[in-house]
Amino acid sequence: SGRVQSIVAAGDGYDLRLTRYVGGYVNDWVPTTTTTTYHLPASVLSAVNGLPWQNLARSQVVLRADGTRVTHLVVPGG
């Protein structure tokens, strides 16, 4: 979970740079100093209710993974 710092098209999908947040619910999230880059397949973003990927910058998101790759992206309240 965290806030998107940047997102750019890359290869077969997108590279998303995320500042990690901790906490149980979106309203309780607290930012950390950890920033991580994740590669998202294009299919993951196509499932985000038609939200243009460029609009994700600065959004709070939740990523789900299968242990190797991101499989799902949720925009809370979106």
Coordinates of C-alpha atoms in Angstrom, one line a residue:
S1 CA 0.0 0.0 0.0
G2 CA 1.2 3.5 -0.6
R3 CA 1.2 6.7 -2.7
V4 CA 2.2 6.6 -6.4
Q5 CA 5.2 8.9 -7.0
S6 CA 5.5 8.2 -10.7
I7 CA 4.2 5.8 -13.4
V8 CA 5.8 5.4 -16.8
A9 CA 5.1 3.0 -19.7
A10 CA 7.8 0.3 -19.8
G11 CA 8.0 -2.8 -22.0
D12 CA 4.8 -4.9 -21.6
G13 CA 3.3 -2.6 -19.0
Y14 CA 4.2 0.1 -16.6
D15 CA 6.8 0.9 -13.9
L16 CA 5.2 2.3 -10.8
R17 CA 7.3 4.1 -8.2
L18 CA 5.5 3.9 -4.8
T19 CA 6.2 5.4 -1.4
R20 CA 5.2 2.6 1.0
Y21 CA 2.6 3.3 3.7
V22 CA 1.6 1.3 6.7
G23 CA -1.7 1.0 8.5
G24 CA -5.0 -0.9 8.4
Y25 CA -7.2 1.5 6.5
V26 CA -6.6 4.2 3.9
N27 CA -7.5 6.9 6.4
D28 CA -5.0 5.4 8.9
W29 CA -2.1 5.0 6.6
V30 CA 1.2 6.5 7.6
P31 CA 4.0 7.1 5.1
T32 CA 7.4 5.4 5.5
T33 CA 10.7 6.5 4.0
T34 CA 10.7 3.4 1.7
T35 CA 10.2 3.9 -2.0
T36 CA 9.9 0.9 -4.2
T37 CA 9.5 0.4 -8.0
Y38 CA 7.0 -2.2 -9.2
H39 CA 6.4 -3.4 -12.7
L40 CA 2.7 -3.8 -13.5
P41 CA 1.6 -5.8 -16.6
A42 CA -0.7 -3.7 -18.8
S43 CA -3.6 -6.1 -17.9
V44 CA -3.4 -5.0 -14.3
L45 CA -4.0 -1.3 -15.2
S46 CA -6.7 -2.1 -17.7
A47 CA -8.9 -3.4 -14.9
V48 CA -8.8 -0.2 -12.9
N49 CA -12.3 1.1 -13.9
G50 CA -11.1 2.9 -17.0
L51 CA -8.9 5.3 -15.0
P52 CA -6.2 6.6 -17.3
W53 CA -2.8 5.3 -16.0
Q54 CA -1.4 8.9 -16.2
N55 CA -3.9 9.9 -13.5
L56 CA -2.5 7.5 -11.0
A57 CA 0.4 9.8 -10.0
R58 CA 0.0 10.9 -6.4
S59 CA -2.9 8.5 -5.9
Q60 CA -3.1 6.2 -2.9
V61 CA -3.2 2.6 -4.1
V62 CA -3.1 -1.0 -2.8
L63 CA -1.1 -3.6 -4.8
R64 CA -1.8 -7.3 -4.6
A65 CA 0.9 -9.8 -5.8
D66 CA 1.2 -13.5 -6.2
G67 CA 4.7 -13.5 -4.6
T68 CA 6.4 -12.8 -7.9
R69 CA 4.5 -10.1 -9.8
V70 CA 1.7 -7.6 -9.2
T71 CA -1.6 -9.2 -10.1
H72 CA -4.1 -6.5 -9.0
L73 CA -4.2 -2.8 -8.3
V74 CA -6.9 -1.1 -6.2
V75 CA -7.6 2.6 -5.9
P76 CA -9.4 2.9 -2.6
G77 CA -12.7 4.8 -3.1
G78 CA -12.2 4.7 -6.8

